[in-house]
Every structure is written in structure tokens, then in C-alpha cells.
XYZ file of C-alpha atoms in Angstrom:
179
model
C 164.969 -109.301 -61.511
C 161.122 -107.402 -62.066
C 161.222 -108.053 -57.460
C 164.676 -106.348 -56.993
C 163.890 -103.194 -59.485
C 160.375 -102.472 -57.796
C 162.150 -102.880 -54.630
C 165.040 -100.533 -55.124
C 163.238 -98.749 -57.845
C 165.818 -95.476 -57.065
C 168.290 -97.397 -59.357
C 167.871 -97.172 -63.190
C 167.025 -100.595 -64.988
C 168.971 -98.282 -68.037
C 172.166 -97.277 -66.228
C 172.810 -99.926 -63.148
C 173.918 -103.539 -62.901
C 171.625 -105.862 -61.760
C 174.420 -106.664 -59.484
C 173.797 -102.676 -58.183
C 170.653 -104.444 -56.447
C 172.665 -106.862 -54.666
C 174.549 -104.252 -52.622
C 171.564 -102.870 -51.099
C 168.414 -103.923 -49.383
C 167.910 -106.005 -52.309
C 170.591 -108.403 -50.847
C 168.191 -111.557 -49.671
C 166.669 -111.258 -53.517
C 169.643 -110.860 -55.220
C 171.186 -114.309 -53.394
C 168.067 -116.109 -54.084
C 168.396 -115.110 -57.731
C 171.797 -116.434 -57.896
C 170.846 -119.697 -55.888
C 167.807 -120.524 -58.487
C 170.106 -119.487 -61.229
C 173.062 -122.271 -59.434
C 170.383 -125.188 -59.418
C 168.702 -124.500 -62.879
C 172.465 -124.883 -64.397
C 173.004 -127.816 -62.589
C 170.159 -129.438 -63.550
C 170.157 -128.263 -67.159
C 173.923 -129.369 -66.942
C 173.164 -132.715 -65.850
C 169.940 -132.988 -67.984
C 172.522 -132.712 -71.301
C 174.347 -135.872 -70.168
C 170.634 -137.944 -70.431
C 169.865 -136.802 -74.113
C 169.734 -140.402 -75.516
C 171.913 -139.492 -78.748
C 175.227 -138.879 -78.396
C 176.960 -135.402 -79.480
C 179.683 -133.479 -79.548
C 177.884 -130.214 -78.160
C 176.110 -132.134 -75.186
C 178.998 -132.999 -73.119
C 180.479 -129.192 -74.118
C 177.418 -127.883 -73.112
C 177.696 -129.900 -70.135
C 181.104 -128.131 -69.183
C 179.454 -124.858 -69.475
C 176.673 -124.487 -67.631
C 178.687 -126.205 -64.931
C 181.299 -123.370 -65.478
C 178.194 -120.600 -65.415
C 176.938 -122.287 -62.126
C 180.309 -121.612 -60.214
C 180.551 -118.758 -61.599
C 177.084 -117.435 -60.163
C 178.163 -118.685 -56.918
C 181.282 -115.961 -56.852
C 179.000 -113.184 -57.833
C 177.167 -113.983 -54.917
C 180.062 -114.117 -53.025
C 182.164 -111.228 -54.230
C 179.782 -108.103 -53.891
C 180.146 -105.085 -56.428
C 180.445 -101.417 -56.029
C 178.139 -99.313 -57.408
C 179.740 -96.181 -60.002
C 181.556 -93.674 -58.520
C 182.783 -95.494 -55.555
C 186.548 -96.657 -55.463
C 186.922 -100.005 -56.824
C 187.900 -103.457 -54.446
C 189.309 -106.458 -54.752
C 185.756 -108.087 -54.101
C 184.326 -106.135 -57.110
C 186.947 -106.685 -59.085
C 186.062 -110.706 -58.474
C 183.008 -109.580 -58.968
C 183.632 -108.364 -62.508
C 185.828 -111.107 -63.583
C 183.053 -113.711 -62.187
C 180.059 -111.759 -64.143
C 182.230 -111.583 -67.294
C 182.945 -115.531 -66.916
C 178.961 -115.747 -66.322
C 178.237 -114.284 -69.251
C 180.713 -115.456 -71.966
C 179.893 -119.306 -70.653
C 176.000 -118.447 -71.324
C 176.553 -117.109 -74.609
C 179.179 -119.683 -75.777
C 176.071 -122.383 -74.638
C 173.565 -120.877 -76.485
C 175.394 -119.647 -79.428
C 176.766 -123.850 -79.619
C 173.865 -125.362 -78.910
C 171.217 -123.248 -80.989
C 172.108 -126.054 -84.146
C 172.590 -129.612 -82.951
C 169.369 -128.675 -81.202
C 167.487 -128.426 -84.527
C 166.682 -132.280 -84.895
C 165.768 -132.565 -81.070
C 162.898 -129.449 -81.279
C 161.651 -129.444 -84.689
C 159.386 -126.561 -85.131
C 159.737 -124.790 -82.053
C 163.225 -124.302 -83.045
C 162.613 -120.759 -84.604
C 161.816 -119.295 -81.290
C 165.211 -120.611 -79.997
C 166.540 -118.773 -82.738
C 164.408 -115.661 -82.074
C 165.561 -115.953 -78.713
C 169.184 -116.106 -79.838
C 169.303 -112.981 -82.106
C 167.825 -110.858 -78.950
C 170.660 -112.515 -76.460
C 172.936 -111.236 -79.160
C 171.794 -107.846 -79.289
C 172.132 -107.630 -75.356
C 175.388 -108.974 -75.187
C 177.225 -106.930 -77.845
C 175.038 -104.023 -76.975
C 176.260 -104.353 -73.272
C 179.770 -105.025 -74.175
C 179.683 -101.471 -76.638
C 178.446 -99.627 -73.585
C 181.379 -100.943 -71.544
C 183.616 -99.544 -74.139
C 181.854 -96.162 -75.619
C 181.091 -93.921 -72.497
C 177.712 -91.923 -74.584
C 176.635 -95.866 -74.496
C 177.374 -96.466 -70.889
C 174.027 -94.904 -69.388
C 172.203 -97.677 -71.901
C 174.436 -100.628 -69.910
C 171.532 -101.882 -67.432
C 169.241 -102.380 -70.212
C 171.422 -104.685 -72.132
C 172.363 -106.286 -69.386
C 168.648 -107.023 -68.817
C 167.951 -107.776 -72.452
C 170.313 -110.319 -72.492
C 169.546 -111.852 -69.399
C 165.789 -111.736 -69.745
C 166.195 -113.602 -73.315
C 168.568 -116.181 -72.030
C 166.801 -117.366 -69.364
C 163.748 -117.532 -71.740
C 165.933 -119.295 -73.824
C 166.955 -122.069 -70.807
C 163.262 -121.939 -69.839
C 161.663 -122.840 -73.371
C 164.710 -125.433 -73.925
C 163.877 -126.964 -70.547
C 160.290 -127.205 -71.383
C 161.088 -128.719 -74.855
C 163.847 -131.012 -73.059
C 161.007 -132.684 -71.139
C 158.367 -132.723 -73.760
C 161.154 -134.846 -75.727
């Protein structure tokens, strides 16, 4: 996401999408984004089913991050519009795609945050850490969707809470391996 914005730096990181980068000559990026973001799901997806104990939350987290992965794939696929223009049926998919994107991330890491407890001991207070500032981006992004004074804030919640939960996915990969 830091590549697209100093490539297209003429968008705001506080008012557009990262999507907005997509649409322009930040196209190549924006698909390789969404293709690294595809495989680490996947493989964090499958990685749940080899957790030696058995738990409710791992085959549930399982169905999630499978559900985020596809639903990467049809942002790719279904480009946006950027404000001001009149909307499509692709950015409509678009929409409905991100919004399925999002709500399967934060129902994984909102889920997961306590059976993972016993599995990363005392590292499990940054998870947490990293959970309160997903939360913050989320809600904050979903108040600027609704409140327009809030709206020219939406990129940077978007950002918070994408930034946090893929540090989030990283640090819970790392500690997945350690274990």
C-alpha cells in the first residue's frame, strides 16, 4: 500500500480508497497486492487445519480466511469508481466484495484473538494491541461511510485497519511457526 500511494501520490491516503489506486496506473500494484493478500489467506487458512489441538475457532477460522481470499479475488476483478463518477455494476461488486473482505477479517480476528491465548503466551498482548487498533479502523471507517463531515477521514481508516490487520496475520504467522 506505502508503493501505490508514492506512486499515485495525487490521491489522498485521508479521503480515497485504496481501491482508488487500483483504477489508475497503480493497476499492476494494486493486483499484486490482492494476489499476495489471496495466497497469505490460503496459507494461513490451511495452516489453522495443522494446529495439533483441536478447536472450535480453528476450523471457523478456516472458513474465513477462505471466504476473505475469494473475496480479494472479486475486488481484483470488479474495478471501482473513484467519487464523483456515476456508479457501475462492477463497482457496485466491487463494494459488496470489499465489504465481504472486511467483515470476514474482522470476524477472524475478533474470534480468534482468545482461543489463541494458550497457543502464544506472552506475545499475546500485542495481538490484543493489534486488535483494539483494527477496531478503531473499522468502526472509524464504517462512521465515515455514514456521517458525510467524517467521509474525507475514510482512506485513513481504511488504512488503519488494514495496516493493523495484516500486522496482526503477520505476527500470528510468525508465532504460528515459532509454535
Amino acid at each position: 500500500m506505502v508503493v501505490l500511494h508514492k506512486r499515485k501520490n495525487q490521491l489522498s491516503v485521508f479521503t480515497n480508497a485504496v481501491s482508488d489506486y487500483g483504477i489508475i496506473s497503480g493497476k499492476k500494484i494494486f493486483l499484486y497486492l490482492g494476489l499476495s493478500t489471496y495466497l497469505s489467506n490460503l496459507f494461513l487458512s490451511f495452516a489453522f487445519l495443522t494446529l495439533s489441538n483441536d478447536f472450535t475457532e480453528k476450523y471457523f477460522a478456516f472458513y474465513l480466511l477462505l471466504l476473505r481470499g475469494i473475496s480479494v479475488l472479486g475486488v481484483i476483478i470488479f474495478p471501482t469508481e473513484l467519487d464523483n463518477r456515476p456508479t457501475t455494476k462492477s463497482s457496485k461488486m466491487h463494494l459488496f466484495f470489499v465489504i465481504i473482505q472486511f467483515t470476514a477479517l474482522a470476524v477472524f480476528i475478533f474470534n480468534i484473538i482468545i482461543p489463541l491465548h494458550e497457543y502464544t503466551g506472552n506475545q499475546f498482548e500485542v495481538l490484543v494491541f493489534l486488535k483494539y487498533i483494527i477496531e478503531i479502523g473499522l468502526y472509524g471507517l464504517c462512521v465515515a461511510l455514514i456521517l458525510k463531515p467524517i467521509k474525507r477521514y475514510f482512506g485513513i481508516f481504511e488504512r488503519i485497519f488494514l495496516y493493523a490487520s495484516a500486522l496482526f496475520i503477520l505476527f500470528l504467522d510468525i508465532l504460528m511457526i515459532m509454535n
